[in-house]
Short mmCIF file of C-alpha atoms and ligand atoms in Angstrom, two decimals:
data_model
loop_
_atom_site.label_atom_id
_atom_site.label_comp_id
_atom_site.label_asym_id
_atom_site.label_seq_id
_atom_site.Cartn_x
_atom_site.Cartn_y
_atom_site.Cartn_z
CA MET A 26 115.94 109.56 124.72
CA ILE A 27 112.35 109.68 123.45
CA ILE A 28 111.76 111.55 120.22
CA LYS A 29 108.25 112.85 119.58
CA ASN A 30 108.71 116.32 118.10
CA VAL A 31 111.05 116.78 115.17
CA GLY A 32 112.34 120.15 114.01
CA ILE A 33 113.74 120.70 110.52
CA VAL A 34 115.93 123.63 109.47
CA GLY A 35 115.66 124.41 105.75
CA ALA A 36 112.52 124.01 103.64
CA GLY A 37 114.45 122.93 100.52
CA GLN A 38 114.15 119.59 98.75
CA MET A 39 115.80 117.61 101.55
CA GLY A 40 114.16 119.37 104.51
CA CYS A 41 110.73 118.82 102.97
CA GLY A 42 111.50 115.20 102.11
CA ILE A 43 112.59 114.50 105.70
CA ALA A 44 109.46 116.25 107.03
CA HIS A 45 107.36 114.08 104.69
CA VAL A 46 108.75 110.73 105.90
CA ALA A 47 108.85 111.80 109.58
CA ALA A 48 105.18 112.83 109.51
CA MET A 49 104.26 109.57 107.75
CA ALA A 50 105.87 107.75 110.68
CA GLY A 51 103.70 109.74 113.12
CA TYR A 52 106.20 112.37 114.35
CA LYS A 53 105.07 115.95 114.89
CA VAL A 54 107.21 118.08 112.57
CA HIS A 55 108.07 121.76 112.54
CA ILE A 56 109.95 123.19 109.54
CA TYR A 57 111.92 126.40 110.03
CA ASP A 58 113.34 128.42 107.13
CA LEU A 59 114.30 132.07 106.71
CA SER A 60 111.64 132.68 104.09
CA PRO A 61 107.88 132.17 104.64
CA GLU A 62 107.42 131.84 100.83
CA ARG A 63 109.85 128.91 100.76
CA ILE A 64 108.01 127.22 103.62
CA GLU A 65 104.72 127.66 101.80
CA ALA A 66 106.22 126.25 98.59
CA GLY A 67 107.76 123.37 100.58
CA LEU A 68 104.45 122.45 102.22
CA ALA A 69 102.80 122.48 98.77
CA THR A 70 105.52 120.12 97.45
CA ILE A 71 105.02 117.74 100.38
CA ASN A 72 101.28 117.75 99.75
CA GLY A 73 101.90 117.03 96.03
CA ASN A 74 104.25 114.13 96.81
CA LEU A 75 101.84 112.66 99.37
CA ALA A 76 99.01 112.96 96.82
CA ARG A 77 101.14 111.04 94.27
CA GLN A 78 101.55 108.28 96.84
CA VAL A 79 97.76 108.19 97.27
CA SER A 80 97.23 107.98 93.47
CA SER A 81 99.71 105.11 93.20
CA GLY A 82 97.96 103.22 96.02
CA LYS A 83 100.90 103.54 98.48
CA MET A 84 98.70 105.26 101.10
CA SER A 85 95.07 106.22 101.69
CA ASP A 86 93.78 109.77 101.50
CA GLU A 87 93.09 109.51 105.23
CA GLU A 88 96.79 108.78 105.85
CA ARG A 89 97.80 111.71 103.61
CA LYS A 90 95.61 114.09 105.61
CA LYS A 91 96.93 112.71 108.90
CA ALA A 92 100.56 113.15 107.83
CA LEU A 93 99.95 116.65 106.49
CA ALA A 94 98.25 117.72 109.73
CA LEU A 95 101.41 116.78 111.64
CA ILE A 96 103.58 119.24 109.66
CA LYS A 97 103.78 122.93 110.51
CA GLY A 98 106.22 125.56 109.35
CA SER A 99 107.35 129.05 110.30
CA ALA A 100 110.15 131.56 109.87
CA ASP A 101 110.43 131.92 113.66
CA ILE A 102 113.32 129.90 115.10
CA ASN A 103 111.69 129.97 118.57
CA ASP A 104 109.12 127.49 117.21
CA LEU A 105 111.85 124.82 117.38
CA SER A 106 111.90 125.03 121.18
CA ASP A 107 109.61 121.96 121.60
CA ALA A 108 111.76 119.73 119.41
CA ASP A 109 113.40 116.58 120.82
CA LEU A 110 115.44 116.25 117.62
CA VAL A 111 116.33 118.99 115.15
CA ILE A 112 117.66 117.97 111.73
CA GLU A 113 119.48 120.76 109.95
CA ALA A 114 119.01 120.53 106.17
CA ALA A 115 120.09 124.01 105.11
CA THR A 116 122.45 124.93 102.27
CA GLU A 117 125.70 122.93 102.03
CA ASP A 118 127.89 125.74 103.34
CA GLU A 119 129.82 125.42 106.58
CA THR A 120 129.50 129.11 107.49
CA VAL A 121 125.72 129.00 107.04
CA LYS A 122 125.42 125.82 109.11
CA ARG A 123 127.64 127.11 111.94
CA LYS A 124 125.56 130.28 112.18
CA ILE A 125 122.35 128.22 112.29
CA TYR A 126 123.70 126.06 115.16
CA GLY A 127 124.37 129.18 117.24
CA GLN A 128 120.79 130.32 116.74
CA VAL A 129 119.16 126.89 117.14
CA CYS A 130 121.10 125.95 120.29
CA SER A 131 119.92 129.11 122.02
CA VAL A 132 116.27 127.98 121.74
CA LEU A 133 116.66 124.18 122.05
CA LYS A 134 115.86 122.21 125.22
CA PRO A 135 119.17 121.21 126.89
CA GLU A 136 118.43 117.50 126.38
CA ALA A 137 117.42 117.83 122.70
CA MET A 138 119.48 116.24 119.92
CA LEU A 139 120.78 118.14 116.92
CA ALA A 140 121.65 116.39 113.66
CA THR A 141 122.87 117.51 110.26
CA ASN A 142 121.89 116.20 106.85
CA THR A 143 125.19 117.46 105.42
CA SER A 144 126.39 115.64 102.30
CA SER A 145 130.06 116.03 103.00
CA LEU A 146 131.15 118.27 105.88
CA SER A 147 133.03 117.06 108.95
CA ILE A 148 130.58 116.11 111.69
CA THR A 149 133.22 116.70 114.37
CA ARG A 150 133.95 120.21 113.09
CA LEU A 151 130.23 121.08 112.79
CA ALA A 152 129.64 119.68 116.30
CA SER A 153 132.20 122.13 117.66
CA ALA A 154 129.91 124.99 116.60
CA THR A 155 127.15 123.67 118.90
CA ASP A 156 126.75 123.65 122.68
CA ARG A 157 126.11 119.86 122.59
CA PRO A 158 128.73 117.91 120.56
CA GLU A 159 127.79 114.75 122.51
CA ARG A 160 124.19 115.05 121.28
CA PHE A 161 125.16 115.94 117.70
CA MET A 162 125.67 113.64 114.67
CA GLY A 163 125.12 113.20 110.94
CA ILE A 164 121.83 111.71 109.72
CA HIS A 165 122.30 111.75 105.95
CA PHE A 166 119.17 111.07 103.89
CA MET A 167 119.22 110.48 100.12
CA ASN A 168 117.22 112.38 97.52
CA PRO A 169 114.27 111.93 96.90
CA VAL A 170 113.79 111.09 100.58
CA PRO A 171 110.35 109.45 100.29
CA VAL A 172 111.73 106.99 97.71
CA MET A 173 115.35 106.27 98.64
CA LYS A 174 115.85 103.51 101.19
CA LEU A 175 119.26 104.49 102.57
CA VAL A 176 120.27 106.75 105.45
CA GLU A 177 123.95 107.14 106.40
CA LEU A 178 124.63 107.64 110.11
CA VAL A 179 127.85 109.41 111.02
CA ARG A 180 129.23 109.96 114.51
CA GLY A 181 131.48 112.86 115.41
CA ILE A 182 134.34 112.30 117.84
CA ALA A 183 132.15 113.37 120.79
CA THR A 184 128.84 111.73 119.81
CA GLU A 185 127.48 109.73 122.74
CA GLU A 186 126.17 106.19 122.32
CA GLU A 187 122.72 107.28 123.56
CA THR A 188 122.54 109.84 120.74
CA PHE A 189 123.54 107.25 118.16
CA SER A 190 120.96 104.73 119.46
CA ALA A 191 118.19 107.34 119.41
CA ALA A 192 119.07 108.24 115.80
CA LYS A 193 119.07 104.56 114.85
CA GLU A 194 115.64 104.08 116.37
CA PHE A 195 114.30 107.22 114.68
CA VAL A 196 115.57 106.19 111.23
CA GLY A 197 114.29 102.64 111.77
CA ARG A 198 110.80 104.00 112.42
CA LEU A 199 110.97 105.75 109.04
CA ASP A 200 111.47 102.32 107.47
CA LYS A 201 114.88 103.19 106.04
CA THR A 202 118.02 101.07 105.90
CA ILE A 203 121.04 102.37 107.80
CA THR A 204 124.69 102.29 106.85
CA VAL A 205 127.24 103.62 109.28
CA ALA A 206 130.04 105.75 107.84
CA GLU A 207 133.11 107.17 109.52
CA ASP A 208 133.55 110.93 109.65
CA PHE A 209 135.59 111.33 106.44
CA PRO A 210 134.85 113.91 103.71
CA ALA A 211 131.55 113.05 101.93
CA PHE A 212 131.17 109.76 103.88
CA ILE A 213 130.41 106.69 101.68
CA VAL A 214 127.76 107.45 99.04
CA ASN A 215 129.07 110.85 97.97
CA ARG A 216 132.75 109.81 98.17
CA ILE A 217 131.91 107.40 95.35
CA LEU A 218 129.01 109.12 93.55
CA LEU A 219 130.28 112.71 93.27
CA PRO A 220 133.63 111.91 91.60
CA MET A 221 131.59 109.96 89.01
CA ILE A 222 129.33 112.98 88.42
CA ASN A 223 132.38 115.30 88.29
CA GLU A 224 133.98 112.96 85.71
CA ALA A 225 130.79 113.10 83.62
CA ILE A 226 131.10 116.92 83.66
CA TYR A 227 134.77 116.64 82.56
CA THR A 228 133.60 114.30 79.78
CA LEU A 229 131.23 117.06 78.64
CA TYR A 230 133.88 119.81 79.14
CA GLU A 231 136.41 117.95 77.01
CA GLY A 232 133.85 117.38 74.25
CA VAL A 233 133.85 113.60 74.49
CA GLY A 234 130.06 113.63 74.30
CA SER A 235 127.03 115.92 74.48
CA VAL A 236 124.78 116.14 77.56
CA GLU A 237 122.35 113.72 75.94
CA ALA A 238 125.08 111.31 74.80
CA ILE A 239 126.64 111.14 78.28
CA ASP A 240 123.30 110.62 80.05
CA THR A 241 122.08 108.06 77.54
CA ALA A 242 125.41 106.22 77.76
CA MET A 243 125.18 105.83 81.53
CA LYS A 244 121.43 105.09 81.60
CA LEU A 245 121.53 102.40 78.92
CA GLY A 246 125.17 101.36 79.20
CA ALA A 247 125.41 101.09 82.97
CA ASN A 248 121.71 100.82 83.93
CA HIS A 249 121.70 103.97 86.07
CA PRO A 250 118.14 105.24 86.69
CA MET A 251 119.24 108.78 85.78
CA GLY A 252 122.17 109.95 83.67
CA PRO A 253 124.95 111.61 85.74
CA LEU A 254 124.23 115.11 84.40
CA GLN A 255 120.48 114.69 85.00
CA LEU A 256 121.34 113.49 88.51
CA ALA A 257 123.68 116.46 89.08
CA ASP A 258 120.80 118.81 88.14
CA PHE A 259 118.53 116.84 90.48
CA ILE A 260 120.93 117.08 93.43
CA GLY A 261 121.68 120.78 92.73
CA LEU A 262 124.91 121.95 91.08
CA ASP A 263 125.78 124.18 94.07
CA THR A 264 125.58 121.12 96.33
CA CYS A 265 127.65 119.04 93.86
CA LEU A 266 130.34 121.74 93.76
CA SER A 267 130.42 122.09 97.56
CA ILE A 268 130.85 118.32 97.95
CA MET A 269 133.71 118.25 95.40
CA GLN A 270 135.39 121.17 97.19
CA VAL A 271 135.13 119.34 100.52
CA LEU A 272 136.63 116.19 98.94
CA HIS A 273 139.40 118.22 97.25
CA ASP A 274 140.29 120.19 100.40
CA GLY A 275 139.74 117.37 102.87
CA LEU A 276 141.60 114.61 101.04
CA ALA A 277 144.18 116.91 99.38
CA ASP A 278 144.23 114.88 96.17
CA SER A 279 144.00 116.47 92.70
CA LYS A 280 141.76 113.63 91.53
CA TYR A 281 138.90 115.45 93.30
CA ARG A 282 139.46 118.78 91.45
CA PRO A 283 135.99 120.20 90.66
CA CYS A 284 135.49 120.48 86.89
CA PRO A 285 135.79 124.15 85.78
CA LEU A 286 132.53 123.75 83.86
CA LEU A 287 130.73 122.86 87.09
CA VAL A 288 132.19 125.99 88.69
CA LYS A 289 131.02 128.06 85.72
CA TYR A 290 127.44 126.76 85.88
CA VAL A 291 127.25 127.56 89.61
CA GLU A 292 128.72 131.02 89.03
CA ALA A 293 126.00 131.61 86.42
CA GLY A 294 123.33 130.66 88.97
CA TRP A 295 122.46 127.62 86.83
CA LEU A 296 121.96 125.30 89.78
CA GLY A 297 119.90 122.58 88.09
CA ARG A 298 116.23 121.80 88.53
CA LYS A 299 115.74 124.04 91.55
CA SER A 300 116.75 127.19 89.64
CA GLY A 301 115.14 126.14 86.33
CA ARG A 302 118.41 125.60 84.45
CA GLY A 303 121.53 123.47 84.73
CA PHE A 304 122.81 120.88 82.28
CA TYR A 305 119.19 120.94 81.10
CA ASP A 306 116.81 123.86 80.77
CA TYR A 307 113.61 123.02 82.66
CA ARG A 308 111.65 126.13 81.82
CA GLY A 309 109.70 124.61 78.93
CA ASP A 310 107.48 121.52 78.74
CA VAL A 311 110.39 119.10 78.40
CA PRO A 312 114.00 119.45 79.63
CA VAL A 313 116.32 120.68 76.86
CA PRO A 314 120.12 120.11 77.09
CA THR A 315 122.08 123.35 77.53
CA ARG A 316 125.15 121.96 75.66
C1 LIG B 410 123.83 114.41 97.27
C2 LIG B 410 123.69 113.55 98.48
O1 LIG B 410 124.09 113.96 99.58
C3 LIG B 410 123.16 112.17 98.45
C4 LIG B 410 122.13 111.85 97.42
O2 LIG B 410 120.96 111.93 97.67
S1 LIG B 410 122.71 111.43 95.93
C5 LIG B 410 121.26 111.15 94.96
C6 LIG B 410 120.70 109.78 95.22
N1 LIG B 410 119.53 109.61 94.39
C7 LIG B 410 119.58 109.00 93.22
O3 LIG B 410 120.61 108.51 92.78
C8 LIG B 410 118.27 108.98 92.47
C9 LIG B 410 118.41 108.35 91.11
N2 LIG B 410 117.10 108.34 90.45
C10 LIG B 410 116.14 107.43 90.72
O4 LIG B 410 116.33 106.54 91.54
C11 LIG B 410 114.85 107.55 89.98
O5 LIG B 410 115.07 108.28 88.80
C12 LIG B 410 113.71 108.25 90.80
C13 LIG B 410 113.36 107.36 91.99
C14 LIG B 410 114.11 109.64 91.30
C15 LIG B 410 112.49 108.44 89.93
O6 LIG B 410 112.14 107.20 89.42
P1 LIG B 410 111.36 107.03 88.03
O7 LIG B 410 110.97 105.61 87.96
O8 LIG B 410 112.13 107.64 86.95
O9 LIG B 410 110.18 108.01 88.13
P2 LIG B 410 108.72 107.84 88.66
O10 LIG B 410 108.07 106.59 88.17
O11 LIG B 410 108.11 109.15 88.30
O12 LIG B 410 108.93 107.78 90.23
C16 LIG B 410 109.06 106.59 90.99
C17 LIG B 410 108.50 106.89 92.35
O13 LIG B 410 109.27 107.93 92.96
C18 LIG B 410 108.43 109.02 93.36
N3 LIG B 410 109.20 110.25 93.19
C19 LIG B 410 109.89 110.61 92.09
N4 LIG B 410 110.48 111.79 92.31
C20 LIG B 410 110.17 112.17 93.55
C21 LIG B 410 110.48 113.30 94.35
N5 LIG B 410 111.27 114.28 93.91
N6 LIG B 410 109.98 113.36 95.60
C22 LIG B 410 109.18 112.39 96.06
N7 LIG B 410 108.86 111.28 95.36
C23 LIG B 410 109.33 111.19 94.12
C24 LIG B 410 107.25 108.93 92.43
O14 LIG B 410 106.12 109.53 93.03
C25 LIG B 410 107.07 107.46 92.27
O15 LIG B 410 106.40 106.96 93.39
P3 LIG B 410 105.25 105.87 93.23
O16 LIG B 410 105.97 104.61 92.86
O17 LIG B 410 104.64 105.86 94.59
O18 LIG B 410 104.35 106.40 92.16
N1 LIG B 411 120.24 117.76 97.14
C1 LIG B 411 120.54 116.53 97.49
O1 LIG B 411 120.45 115.60 96.67
C2 LIG B 411 120.99 116.22 98.87
C3 LIG B 411 121.37 117.24 99.74
N2 LIG B 411 121.78 116.93 101.00
C4 LIG B 411 122.17 117.98 101.93
O2 LIG B 411 120.99 118.52 102.52
C5 LIG B 411 121.16 119.92 102.77
C6 LIG B 411 120.09 120.70 102.04
O3 LIG B 411 120.17 120.42 100.66
P1 LIG B 411 118.96 120.74 99.67
O4 LIG B 411 117.67 120.53 100.35
O5 LIG B 411 119.25 120.03 98.41
O6 LIG B 411 119.19 122.31 99.44
P2 LIG B 411 118.15 123.41 98.98
O7 LIG B 411 118.95 124.49 98.34
O8 LIG B 411 117.02 122.78 98.23
O9 LIG B 411 117.54 123.91 100.37
C7 LIG B 411 118.27 124.55 101.37
C8 LIG B 411 117.30 125.39 102.17
O10 LIG B 411 117.97 125.94 103.31
C9 LIG B 411 117.57 127.28 103.40
N3 LIG B 411 118.50 128.07 104.21
C10 LIG B 411 119.68 128.64 103.82
N4 LIG B 411 120.21 129.31 104.86
C11 LIG B 411 119.36 129.16 105.90
C12 LIG B 411 119.36 129.63 107.24
N5 LIG B 411 120.35 130.39 107.71
N6 LIG B 411 118.33 129.30 108.04
C13 LIG B 411 117.32 128.52 107.56
N7 LIG B 411 117.27 128.04 106.32
C14 LIG B 411 118.27 128.37 105.49
C15 LIG B 411 117.53 127.74 101.95
O11 LIG B 411 116.87 128.97 101.80
P3 LIG B 411 117.35 129.98 100.59
O12 LIG B 411 117.16 129.24 99.32
O13 LIG B 411 116.44 131.13 100.79
O14 LIG B 411 118.80 130.28 100.86
C16 LIG B 411 116.76 126.58 101.35
O15 LIG B 411 115.38 126.70 101.57
C17 LIG B 411 122.61 120.25 102.33
O16 LIG B 411 123.46 120.13 103.44
C18 LIG B 411 122.88 119.17 101.29
O17 LIG B 411 124.25 118.90 101.13
C19 LIG B 411 121.81 115.64 101.47
C20 LIG B 411 121.41 114.61 100.69
C21 LIG B 411 121.00 114.82 99.28
#
């Protein structure tokens, strides 16, 4: 299977990050999202991140222009019809993803591959909402995509070897390191990382420490590059909650119970950096803790 044209569904932080690294590797990329404004904002973010890489000497301005010229975007799903591989990076919600697969499959070439960047959902169950479970799998990038080296590859029960090999080759061309995970809730990274973040939120909820105390403790006491609450805001609190719910439901163990404070923040629409407020308020010059 030869991949030349890559389609992305969802112009959020992950979709744009994947578009960025795919274009840098020379793939032609088309980003589809429901909202033209989001696509425009996403393309501006990609340009900003590429420009940072030019300023830090990681690429030339010529390379930035070349990569940018390979990325197009539209709110018309028919524009994915040329894609050899579509990576779905829409909201972490099974209903949303299943609906997208119905729409995408109706415009895709029969031989095209479809992959999901889901953080937690069952690949086998998502595959069953497509017309091509044998050409469907999980390709799970980490955030921020241009910086993080790892990609988890996850097969569903029906994924064919040819699909898996094509995904491996694609990810290899992006200069990322692969780990293979079995199709269990939240795979490897999030099975370990999200309970830690959820525990940090319980630590805040129970008053053991303030937002700043908890983040400082883990940054300086455990050498984490970001504190767990800062990281939760970075990932998106809606995504964190969805992952905890998938772990709780899928593994049926109370140790994965989402912290009620996390639920409350999501209910308030305080989703972290992307909405301007989460455990920190990002609307001013510097982030200010909200508790
Ligand atoms: C939820 C899931 O399903 C799975 C997940 O992804 S879980 C989340 C996994 N990610 C993490 O754990 C990230 C933890 N944080 C970090 O590693 C670091 O804080 C960080 C890499 C994000 C930033 O590092 P830093 O040293 O504090 O900041 P900074 O010096 O500004 O940035 C380092 C580089 O990253 C780049 N960068 C930072 N944020 C970026 C972003 N959002 N997008 C693109 N590039 C970014 C910078 O441009 C810089 O690149 P150069 O070296 O080329 O200049
Ligand atoms: N955040 C992270 O750290 C990581 C996230 N992931 C996974 O990647 C996926 C995307 O996450 P992330 O980028 O953070 O989320 P974002 O919220 O930043 O982006 C999701 C995008 O999908 C769009 N979208 C929603 N519904 C549809 C639809 N029906 N058709 C097209 N686009 C749609 C959203 O638009 P709108 O806002 O208008 O609804 C938004 O632009 C999720 O599955 C997540 O679990 C994986 C690794 C890391």
